[in-house]
Coordinates of C-alpha atoms and ligand atoms in Angstrom, one line a residue:
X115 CA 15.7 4.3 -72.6
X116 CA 14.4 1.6 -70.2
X117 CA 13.0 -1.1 -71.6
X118 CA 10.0 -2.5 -69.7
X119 CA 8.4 -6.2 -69.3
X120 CA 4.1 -6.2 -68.8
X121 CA 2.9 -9.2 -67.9
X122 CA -0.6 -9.5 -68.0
X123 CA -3.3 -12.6 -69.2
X124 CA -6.0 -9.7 -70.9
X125 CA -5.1 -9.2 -74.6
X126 CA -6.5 -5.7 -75.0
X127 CA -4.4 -4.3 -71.7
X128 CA -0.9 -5.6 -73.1
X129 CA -1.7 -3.9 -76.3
X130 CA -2.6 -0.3 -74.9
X131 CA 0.1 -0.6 -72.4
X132 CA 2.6 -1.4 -74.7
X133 CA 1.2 1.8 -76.9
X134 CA 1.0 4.3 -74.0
X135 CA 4.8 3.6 -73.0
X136 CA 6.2 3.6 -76.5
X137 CA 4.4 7.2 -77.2
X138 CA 6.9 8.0 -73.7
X139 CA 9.9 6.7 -75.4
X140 CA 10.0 3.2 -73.4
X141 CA 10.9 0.1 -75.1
X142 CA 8.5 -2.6 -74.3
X143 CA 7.6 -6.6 -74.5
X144 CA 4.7 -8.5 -73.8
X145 CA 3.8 -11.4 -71.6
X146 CA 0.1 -13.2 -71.8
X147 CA 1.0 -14.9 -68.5
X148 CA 3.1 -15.7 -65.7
X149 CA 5.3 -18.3 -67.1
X150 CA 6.0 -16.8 -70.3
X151 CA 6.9 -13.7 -68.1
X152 CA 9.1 -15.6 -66.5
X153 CA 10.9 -17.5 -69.3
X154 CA 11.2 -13.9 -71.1
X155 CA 12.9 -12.7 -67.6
X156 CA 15.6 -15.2 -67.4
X157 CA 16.6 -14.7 -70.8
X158 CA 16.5 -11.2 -71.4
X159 CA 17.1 -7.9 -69.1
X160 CA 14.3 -5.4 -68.1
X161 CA 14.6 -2.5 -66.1
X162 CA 10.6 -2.6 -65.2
X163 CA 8.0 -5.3 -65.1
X164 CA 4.4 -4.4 -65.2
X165 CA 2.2 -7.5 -63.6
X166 CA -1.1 -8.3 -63.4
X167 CA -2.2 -10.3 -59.6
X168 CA -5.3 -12.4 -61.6
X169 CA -3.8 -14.4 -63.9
X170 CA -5.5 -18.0 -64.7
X171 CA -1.6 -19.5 -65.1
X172 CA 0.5 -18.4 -61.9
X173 CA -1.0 -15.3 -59.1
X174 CA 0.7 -12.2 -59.9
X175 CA 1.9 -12.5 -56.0
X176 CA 4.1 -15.8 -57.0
X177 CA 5.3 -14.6 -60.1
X178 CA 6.6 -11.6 -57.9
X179 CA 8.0 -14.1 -55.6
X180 CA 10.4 -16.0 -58.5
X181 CA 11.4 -12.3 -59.5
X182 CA 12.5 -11.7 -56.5
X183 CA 14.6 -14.5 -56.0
X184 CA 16.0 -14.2 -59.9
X185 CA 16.8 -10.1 -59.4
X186 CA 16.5 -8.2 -55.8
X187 CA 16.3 -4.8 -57.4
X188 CA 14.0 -5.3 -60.3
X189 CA 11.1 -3.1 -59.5
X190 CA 7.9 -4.5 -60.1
X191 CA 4.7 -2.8 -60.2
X192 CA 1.3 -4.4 -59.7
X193 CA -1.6 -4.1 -61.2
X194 CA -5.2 -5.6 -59.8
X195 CA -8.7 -4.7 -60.7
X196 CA -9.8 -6.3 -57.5
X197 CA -7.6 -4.6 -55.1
X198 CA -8.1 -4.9 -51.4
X199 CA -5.6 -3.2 -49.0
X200 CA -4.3 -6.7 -47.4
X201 CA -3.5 -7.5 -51.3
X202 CA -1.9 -4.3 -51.9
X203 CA 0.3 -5.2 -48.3
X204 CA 1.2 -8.0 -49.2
X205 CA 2.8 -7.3 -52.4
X206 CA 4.5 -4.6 -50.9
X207 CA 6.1 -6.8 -48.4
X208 CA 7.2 -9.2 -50.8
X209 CA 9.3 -6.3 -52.4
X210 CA 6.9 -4.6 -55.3
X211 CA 7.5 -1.0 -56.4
X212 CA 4.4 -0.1 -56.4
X213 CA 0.4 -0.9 -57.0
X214 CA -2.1 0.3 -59.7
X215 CA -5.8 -0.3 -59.6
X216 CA -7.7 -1.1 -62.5
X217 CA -8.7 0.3 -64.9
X218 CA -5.4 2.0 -65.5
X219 CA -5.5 5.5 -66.6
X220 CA -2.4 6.0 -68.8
X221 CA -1.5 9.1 -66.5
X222 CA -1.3 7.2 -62.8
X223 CA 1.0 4.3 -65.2
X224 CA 4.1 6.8 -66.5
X225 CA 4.1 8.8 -63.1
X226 CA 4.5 5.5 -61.3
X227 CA 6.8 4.4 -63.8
X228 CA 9.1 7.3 -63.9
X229 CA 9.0 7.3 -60.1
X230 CA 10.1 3.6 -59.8
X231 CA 13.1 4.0 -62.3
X232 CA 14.1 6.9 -60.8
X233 CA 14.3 5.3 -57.0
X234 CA 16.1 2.4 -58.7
X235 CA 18.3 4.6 -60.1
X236 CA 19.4 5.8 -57.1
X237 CA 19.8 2.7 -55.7
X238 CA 22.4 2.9 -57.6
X239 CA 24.1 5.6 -57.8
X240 CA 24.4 5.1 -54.1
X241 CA 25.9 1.6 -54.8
X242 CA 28.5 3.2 -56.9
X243 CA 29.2 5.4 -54.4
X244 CA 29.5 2.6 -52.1
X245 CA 31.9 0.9 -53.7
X246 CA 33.7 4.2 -53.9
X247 CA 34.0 4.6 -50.6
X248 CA 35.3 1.2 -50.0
X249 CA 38.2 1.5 -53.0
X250 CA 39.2 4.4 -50.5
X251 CA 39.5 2.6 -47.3
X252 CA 41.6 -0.2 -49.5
X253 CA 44.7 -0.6 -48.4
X254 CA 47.6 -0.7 -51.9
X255 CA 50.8 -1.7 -52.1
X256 CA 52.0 -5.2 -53.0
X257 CA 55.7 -5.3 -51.6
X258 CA 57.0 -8.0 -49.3
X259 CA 56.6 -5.9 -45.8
X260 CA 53.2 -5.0 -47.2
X261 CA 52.3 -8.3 -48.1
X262 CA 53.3 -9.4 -44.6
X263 CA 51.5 -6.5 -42.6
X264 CA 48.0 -8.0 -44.4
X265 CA 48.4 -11.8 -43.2
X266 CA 49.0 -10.1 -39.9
X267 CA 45.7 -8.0 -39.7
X268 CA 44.1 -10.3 -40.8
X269 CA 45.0 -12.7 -38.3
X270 CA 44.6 -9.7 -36.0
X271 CA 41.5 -8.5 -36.6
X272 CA 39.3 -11.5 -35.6
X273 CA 40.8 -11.5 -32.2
X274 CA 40.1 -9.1 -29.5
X275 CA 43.7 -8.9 -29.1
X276 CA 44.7 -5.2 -28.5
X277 CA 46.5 -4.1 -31.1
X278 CA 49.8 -1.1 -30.9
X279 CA 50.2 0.3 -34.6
X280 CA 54.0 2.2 -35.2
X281 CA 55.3 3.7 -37.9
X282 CA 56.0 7.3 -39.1
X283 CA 54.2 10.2 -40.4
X284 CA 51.7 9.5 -42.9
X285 CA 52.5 5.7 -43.5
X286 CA 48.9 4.5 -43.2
X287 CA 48.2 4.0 -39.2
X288 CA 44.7 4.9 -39.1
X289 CA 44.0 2.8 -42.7
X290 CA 45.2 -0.1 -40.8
X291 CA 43.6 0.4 -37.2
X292 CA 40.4 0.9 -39.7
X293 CA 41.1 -2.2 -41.7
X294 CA 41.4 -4.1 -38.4
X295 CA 37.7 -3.2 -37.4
X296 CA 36.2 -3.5 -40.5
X297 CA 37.3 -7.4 -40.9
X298 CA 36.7 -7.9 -36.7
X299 CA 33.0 -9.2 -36.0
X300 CA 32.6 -5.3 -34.5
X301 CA 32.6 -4.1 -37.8
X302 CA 28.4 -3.2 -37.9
X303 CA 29.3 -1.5 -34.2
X304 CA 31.2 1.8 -34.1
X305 CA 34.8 2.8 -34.6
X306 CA 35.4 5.8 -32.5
X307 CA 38.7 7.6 -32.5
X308 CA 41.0 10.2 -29.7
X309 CA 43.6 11.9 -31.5
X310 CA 45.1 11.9 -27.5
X311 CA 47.6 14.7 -29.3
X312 CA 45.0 17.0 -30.4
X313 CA 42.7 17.0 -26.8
X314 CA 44.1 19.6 -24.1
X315 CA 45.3 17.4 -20.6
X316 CA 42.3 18.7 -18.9
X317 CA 39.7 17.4 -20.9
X318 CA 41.0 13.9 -21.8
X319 CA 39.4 12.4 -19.3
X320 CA 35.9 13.3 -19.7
X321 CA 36.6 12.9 -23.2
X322 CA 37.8 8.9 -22.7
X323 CA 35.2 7.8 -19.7
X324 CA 32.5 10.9 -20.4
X325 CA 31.1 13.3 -17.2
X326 CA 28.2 14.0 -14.8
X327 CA 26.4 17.2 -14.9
X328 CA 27.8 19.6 -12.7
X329 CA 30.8 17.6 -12.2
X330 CA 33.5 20.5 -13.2
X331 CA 32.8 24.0 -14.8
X332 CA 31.4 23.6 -18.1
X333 CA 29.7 20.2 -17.5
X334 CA 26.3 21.2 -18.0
X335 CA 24.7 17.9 -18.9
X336 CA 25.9 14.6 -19.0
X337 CA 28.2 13.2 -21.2
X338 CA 29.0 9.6 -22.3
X339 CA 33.1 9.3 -23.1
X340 CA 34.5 7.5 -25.5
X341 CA 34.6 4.4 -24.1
X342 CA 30.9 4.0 -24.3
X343 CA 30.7 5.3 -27.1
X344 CA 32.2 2.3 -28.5
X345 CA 30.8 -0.4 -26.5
X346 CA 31.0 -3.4 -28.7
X347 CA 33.0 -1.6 -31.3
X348 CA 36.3 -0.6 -31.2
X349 CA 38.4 2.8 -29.8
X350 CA 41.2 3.8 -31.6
X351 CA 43.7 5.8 -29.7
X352 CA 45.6 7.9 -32.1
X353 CA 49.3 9.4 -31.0
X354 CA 48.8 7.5 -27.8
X355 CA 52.6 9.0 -26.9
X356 CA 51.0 12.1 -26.4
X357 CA 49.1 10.9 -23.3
X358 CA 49.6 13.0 -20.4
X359 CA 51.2 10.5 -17.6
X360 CA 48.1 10.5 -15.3
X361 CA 45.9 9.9 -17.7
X362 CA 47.9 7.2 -18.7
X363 CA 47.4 5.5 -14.7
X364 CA 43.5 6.0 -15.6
X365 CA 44.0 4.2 -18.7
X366 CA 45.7 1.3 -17.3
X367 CA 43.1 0.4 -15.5
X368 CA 40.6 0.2 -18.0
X369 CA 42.7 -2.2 -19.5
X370 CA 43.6 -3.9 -16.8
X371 CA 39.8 -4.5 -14.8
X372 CA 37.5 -3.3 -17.5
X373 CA 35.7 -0.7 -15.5
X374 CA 35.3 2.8 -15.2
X375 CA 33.7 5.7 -13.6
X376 CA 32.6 8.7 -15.6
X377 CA 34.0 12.0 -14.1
X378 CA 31.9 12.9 -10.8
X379 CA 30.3 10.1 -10.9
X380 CA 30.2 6.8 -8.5
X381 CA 28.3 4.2 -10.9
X382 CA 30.8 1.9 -11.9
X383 CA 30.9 1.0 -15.9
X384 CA 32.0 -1.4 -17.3
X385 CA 32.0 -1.7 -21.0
X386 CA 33.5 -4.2 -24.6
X387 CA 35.2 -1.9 -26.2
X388 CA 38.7 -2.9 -28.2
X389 CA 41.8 -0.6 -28.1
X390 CA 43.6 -0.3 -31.2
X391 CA 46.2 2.4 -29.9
X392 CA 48.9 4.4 -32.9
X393 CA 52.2 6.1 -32.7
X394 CA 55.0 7.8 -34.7
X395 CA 56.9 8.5 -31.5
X396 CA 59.5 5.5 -29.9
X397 CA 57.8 4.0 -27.1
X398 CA 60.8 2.1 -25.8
X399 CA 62.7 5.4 -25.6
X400 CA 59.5 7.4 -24.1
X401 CA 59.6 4.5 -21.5
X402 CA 63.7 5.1 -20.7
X403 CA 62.9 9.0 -20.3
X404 CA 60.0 8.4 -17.7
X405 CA 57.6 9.8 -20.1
X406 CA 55.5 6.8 -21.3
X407 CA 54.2 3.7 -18.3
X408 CA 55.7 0.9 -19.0
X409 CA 53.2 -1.6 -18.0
X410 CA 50.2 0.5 -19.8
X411 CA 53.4 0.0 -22.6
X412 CA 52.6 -3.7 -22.6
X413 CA 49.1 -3.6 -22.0
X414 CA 49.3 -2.0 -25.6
X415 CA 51.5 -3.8 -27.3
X416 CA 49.6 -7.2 -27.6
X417 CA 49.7 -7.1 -31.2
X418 CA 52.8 -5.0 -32.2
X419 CA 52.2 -3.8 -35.8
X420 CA 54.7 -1.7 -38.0
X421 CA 54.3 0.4 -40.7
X422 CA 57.3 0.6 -42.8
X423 CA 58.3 3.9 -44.5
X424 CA 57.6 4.4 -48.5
X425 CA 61.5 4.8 -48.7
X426 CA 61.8 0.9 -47.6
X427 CA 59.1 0.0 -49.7
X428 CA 59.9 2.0 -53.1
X429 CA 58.0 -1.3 -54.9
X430 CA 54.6 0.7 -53.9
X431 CA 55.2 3.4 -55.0
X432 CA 54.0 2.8 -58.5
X433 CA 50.5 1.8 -57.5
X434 CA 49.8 4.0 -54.9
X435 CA 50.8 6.9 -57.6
X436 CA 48.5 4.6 -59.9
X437 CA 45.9 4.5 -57.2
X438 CA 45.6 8.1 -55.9
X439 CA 45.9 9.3 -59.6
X440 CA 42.6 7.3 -60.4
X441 CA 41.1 9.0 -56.8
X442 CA 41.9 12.5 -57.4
X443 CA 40.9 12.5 -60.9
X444 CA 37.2 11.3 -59.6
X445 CA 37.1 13.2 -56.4
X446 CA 37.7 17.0 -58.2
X447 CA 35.5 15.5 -61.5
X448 CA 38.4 15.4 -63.9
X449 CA 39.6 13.0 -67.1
X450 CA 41.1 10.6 -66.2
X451 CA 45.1 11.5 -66.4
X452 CA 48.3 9.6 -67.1
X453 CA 51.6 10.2 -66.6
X454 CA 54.7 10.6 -69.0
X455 CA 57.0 7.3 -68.7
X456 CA 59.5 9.7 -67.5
X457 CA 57.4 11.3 -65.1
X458 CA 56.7 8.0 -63.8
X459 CA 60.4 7.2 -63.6
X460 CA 61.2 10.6 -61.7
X461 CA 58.4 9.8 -58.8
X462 CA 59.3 6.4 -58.4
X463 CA 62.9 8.0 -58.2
X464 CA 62.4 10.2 -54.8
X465 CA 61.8 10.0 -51.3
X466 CA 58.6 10.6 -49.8
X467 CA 59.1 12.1 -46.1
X468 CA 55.7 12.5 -45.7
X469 CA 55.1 9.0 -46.8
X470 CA 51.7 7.8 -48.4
X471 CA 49.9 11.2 -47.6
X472 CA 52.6 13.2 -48.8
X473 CA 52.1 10.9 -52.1
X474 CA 48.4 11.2 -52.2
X475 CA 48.3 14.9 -52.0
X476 CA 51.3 15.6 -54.7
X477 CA 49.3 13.6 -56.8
X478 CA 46.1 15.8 -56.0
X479 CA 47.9 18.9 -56.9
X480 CA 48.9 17.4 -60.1
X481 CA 45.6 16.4 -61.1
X482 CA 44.0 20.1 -60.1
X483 CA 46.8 22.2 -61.5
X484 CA 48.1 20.3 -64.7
X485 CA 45.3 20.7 -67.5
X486 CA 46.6 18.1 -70.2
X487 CA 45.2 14.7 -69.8
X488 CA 49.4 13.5 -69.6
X489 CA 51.0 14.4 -66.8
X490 CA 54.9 15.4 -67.9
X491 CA 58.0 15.3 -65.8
X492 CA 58.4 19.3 -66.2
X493 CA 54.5 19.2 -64.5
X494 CA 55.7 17.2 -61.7
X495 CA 59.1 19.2 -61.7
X496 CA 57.3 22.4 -61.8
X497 CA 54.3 21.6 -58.7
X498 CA 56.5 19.6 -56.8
X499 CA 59.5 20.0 -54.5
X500 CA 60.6 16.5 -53.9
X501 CA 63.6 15.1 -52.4
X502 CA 66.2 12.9 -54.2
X503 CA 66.1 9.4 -53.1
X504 CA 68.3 8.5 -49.8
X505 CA 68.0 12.5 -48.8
X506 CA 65.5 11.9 -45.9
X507 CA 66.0 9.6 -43.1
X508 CA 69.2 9.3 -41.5
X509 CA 70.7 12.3 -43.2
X510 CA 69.9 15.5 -41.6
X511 CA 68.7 18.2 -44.1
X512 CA 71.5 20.4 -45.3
X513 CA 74.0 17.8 -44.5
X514 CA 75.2 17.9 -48.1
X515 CA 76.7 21.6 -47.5
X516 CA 77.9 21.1 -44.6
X517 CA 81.9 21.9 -44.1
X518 CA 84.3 21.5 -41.3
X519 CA 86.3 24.1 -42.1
X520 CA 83.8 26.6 -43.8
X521 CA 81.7 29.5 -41.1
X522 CA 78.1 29.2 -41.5
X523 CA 78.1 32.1 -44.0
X524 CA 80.0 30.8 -46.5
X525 CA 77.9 27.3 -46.3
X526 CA 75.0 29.2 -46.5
X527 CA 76.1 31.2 -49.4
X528 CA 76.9 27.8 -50.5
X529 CA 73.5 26.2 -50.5
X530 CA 71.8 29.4 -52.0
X531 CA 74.0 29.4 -54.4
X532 CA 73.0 25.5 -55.5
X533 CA 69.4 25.9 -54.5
X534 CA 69.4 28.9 -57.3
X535 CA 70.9 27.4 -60.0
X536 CA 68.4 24.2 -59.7
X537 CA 65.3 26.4 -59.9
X538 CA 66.9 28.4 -62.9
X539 CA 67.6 24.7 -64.6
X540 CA 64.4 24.2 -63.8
X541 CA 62.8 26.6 -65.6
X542 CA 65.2 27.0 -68.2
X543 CA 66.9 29.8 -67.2
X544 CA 64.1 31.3 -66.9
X545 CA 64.8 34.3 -64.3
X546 CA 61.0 35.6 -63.6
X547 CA 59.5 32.0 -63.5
X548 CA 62.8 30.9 -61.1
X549 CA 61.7 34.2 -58.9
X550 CA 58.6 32.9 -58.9
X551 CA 59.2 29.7 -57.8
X552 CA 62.0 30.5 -54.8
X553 CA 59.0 33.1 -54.0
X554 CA 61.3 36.1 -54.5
X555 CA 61.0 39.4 -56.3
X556 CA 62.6 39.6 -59.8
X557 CA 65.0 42.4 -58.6
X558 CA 65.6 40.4 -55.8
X559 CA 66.8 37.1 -57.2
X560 CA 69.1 39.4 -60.0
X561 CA 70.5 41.0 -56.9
X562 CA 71.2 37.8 -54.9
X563 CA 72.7 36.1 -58.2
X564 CA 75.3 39.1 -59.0
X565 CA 76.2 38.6 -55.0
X566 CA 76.5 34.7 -55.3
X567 CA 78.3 35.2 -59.0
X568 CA 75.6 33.4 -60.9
X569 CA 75.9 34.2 -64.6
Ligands
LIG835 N1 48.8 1.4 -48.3 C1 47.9 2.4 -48.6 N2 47.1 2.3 -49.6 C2 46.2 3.3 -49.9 N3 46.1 4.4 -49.2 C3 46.9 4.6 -48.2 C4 47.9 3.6 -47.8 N4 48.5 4.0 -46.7 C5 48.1 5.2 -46.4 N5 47.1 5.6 -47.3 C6 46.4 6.9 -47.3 O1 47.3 7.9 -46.9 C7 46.7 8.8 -46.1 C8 47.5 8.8 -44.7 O2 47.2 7.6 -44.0 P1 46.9 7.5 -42.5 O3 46.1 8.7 -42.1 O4 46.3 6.2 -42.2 O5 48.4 7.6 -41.9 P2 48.9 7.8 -40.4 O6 50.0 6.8 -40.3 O7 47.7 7.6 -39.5 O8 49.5 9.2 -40.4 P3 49.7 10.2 -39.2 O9 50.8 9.6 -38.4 O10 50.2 11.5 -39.9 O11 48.5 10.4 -38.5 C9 45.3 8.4 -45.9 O12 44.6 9.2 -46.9 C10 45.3 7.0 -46.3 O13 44.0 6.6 -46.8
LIG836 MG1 47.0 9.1 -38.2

């Protein structure tokens, strides 16, 4: 229950005040002036203070003025018996909660008590949420080429500098291109993002430097493009490989003059917007096959920053499992879980192709499917397909049953054969459960074993 300071120099208010809000199940203390009030308020917490404006020691307005400075988010309702609007103003503008006009009726005092907790309550909870939001957009991971990629944003992000972001599938592009603008004096003006992969070739255009009505079919009104859209901010140009070539001329000179026209249109803009462009693909290479500019390349490319792969980084993997554990348990309102030492050891044991997201949303399964608060290494066995360490990467898939002097057949027989007997040791020999899991009929998988001679 809250407990609430009143502050007030008139004996006979503090004592029915204190008497109406302990009947409502408040906890309350008593002032007989300003400076008392104060004293008590610097050594104890409140979650309300009642406060008189007349008071013979300090005026209600600068007792309001020293809470403020002690606590911004104590609310703090008036009280007056002479209340004129301009008085009423002016504690409002000096940050009170409310105002009540003497004499009190015990009523108007709980509703606007109630109210003021309430709204401070939410205050809160959207803090909390806050700070939620921003544990998200952290960036983990604690290994030397991680530990390196930080100094560099953040000697990055101050800058201007454009900025070209590599790395593969799921390695944390976008976290970084966000990180960048968040710590860049742009960070209270937008961060707009193309996915240049996901817009047909047609559109990109009008997309990136916006259209004038009329100007193709379809363009019915106006349209300002990305570009503008991020004026003072920064544009992130996601899969920026995936730019069709002449777009990529368009693009170039952007960078190069900083100005554009909008499609149909003959106003020249010309805006502040920072490019932070991403890519999984090899830009070097695209360059060699004709596919990719290579002066829009190096336009780019001011700030070259890589992403390494979780399978060069194993050292993360602990607490981004740790992190993403404590996420999903939150996001879907679950206990928080744990996992077995052994499961532990098993994760930290394989390769993540997909990288961080394929890590984030194993861990999400795990958290919705598994009801125990410990997550166990036959949990992870059971929701998981993972690969062995040093299976991705350079190997190609399926390399392991591959034979020089075998037909395809026989290695296929081969690898259906293994792939069988790991989901039956996975389940403990467990046939229906194995049939299951291979997504295969009972009948089926009996029929395949007798063919492959599995006991
Ligand atoms: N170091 C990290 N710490 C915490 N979360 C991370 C980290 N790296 C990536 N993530 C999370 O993993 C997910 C994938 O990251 P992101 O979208 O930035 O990757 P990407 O490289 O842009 O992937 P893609 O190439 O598939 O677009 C996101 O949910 C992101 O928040
Ligand atoms: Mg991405």
């Amino acid at each position: 229950m809250a407990t609430i300071l009143i502050i007030d120099d008139e004996q006979n208010i503090l004592v029915t005040l204190a008497r109406v809000l302990k009947l409502e199940g408040y906890r309350s203390e008593v002032a007989g002036g300003g400076t008392i009030g104060l004293k008590k308020l610097s050594s104890q917490a409140f979650d309300l203070v009642l406060l008189d404006v007349k008071m013979p020691d300090i005026d209600g307005l600068q007792v309001l003025e020293r809470i403020r400075a002690i606590d911004a988010q104590l609310p703090v309702i008036m009280m007056s018996g002479h209340a004129t609007v301009e008085m009423a103003v002016a504690a409002v503008r000096i940050g009170a909660a409310d105002f009540l006009e003497k004499p009190l009726s015990s009523e108007k005092v709980l509703v606007t008590v109630a109210n003021a907790l309430r709204l401070r309550r939410l205050v809160e909870e959207n803090r909390d949420l806050k700070s939620l939001a921003g544990l998200q957009s952290d960036m983990v991971g604690d290994s030397p080429p991680m530990r390196a990629l930080y100094e560099q944003i953040e000697r990055a992000a101050p800058s201007n500098g454009r900025v070209l972001i590599t790395g593969e599938n799921g390695t944390g592009k976008e976290l970084v291109a966000r990180a960048i603008h968040e710590n860049s004096h742009r960070a209270s003006d937008p961060f707009v993002k193309v996915n240049c992969a996901a817009v047909p070739h047609d559109l990109i255009e009008s997309e990136l430097f916006g259209h004038e009505k009329g100007s193709f079919t379809g363009a019915s009104s106006q349209r300002r493009g990305k570009f503008e859209q991020a004026d003072s901010g920064t544009l992130f140009l996601d899969e920026i490989g995936d730019m069709p070539l002449a777009m990529q001329a368009k693009l170039l000179r952007v960078l190069q003059e900083g100005e554009f026209e909008r499609v149909g249109g003959s106003e020249t803009l010309v805006v502040d917007t920072r490019v932070i462009a991403a890519t999984n693909q090899d830009l070097k290479a695209a360059i060699g096959q004709g596919k990719f500019r290579e002066d829009l390349f190096y336009r780019l490319n001011v700030i070259p920053l890589h992403l390494p792969p979780l399978r060069e980084r194993r050292e993360d993997i602990a607490a981004l499992l740790d992190h993403f554990l404590t996420l999903a348990c939150r996001h879907n309102n679950r206990r928080q879980r744990r996992f077995s030492v052994k499961a532990l050891q098993y994760l930290e044991q394989h390769d993540f192709p997909g990288n961080v997201r394929e890590l984030k949303n194993s861990i999400e399964r795990l958290v919705i499917m598994v009801p125990g608060d410990e997550i166990a290494i036959a949990d992870v066995k059971r929701w998981l397909s993972l690969d062995p360490a040093g299976s991705t990467g350079t190997t190609p898939a399926g390399a392991g049953f591959y034979s020089s002097d075998l037909a395809l057949k026989d290695m296929m027989a081969n690898a259906e054969r293994a792939l069988i007997q790991q989901a039956l040791q996975d389940c403990q020999g467990h046939v229906t459960n194995a049939a299951r899991q291979l997504g295969l009929e009972r009948s089926h998988l009996y029929k395949k074993m007798k063919n492959l001679g599995i006991k």
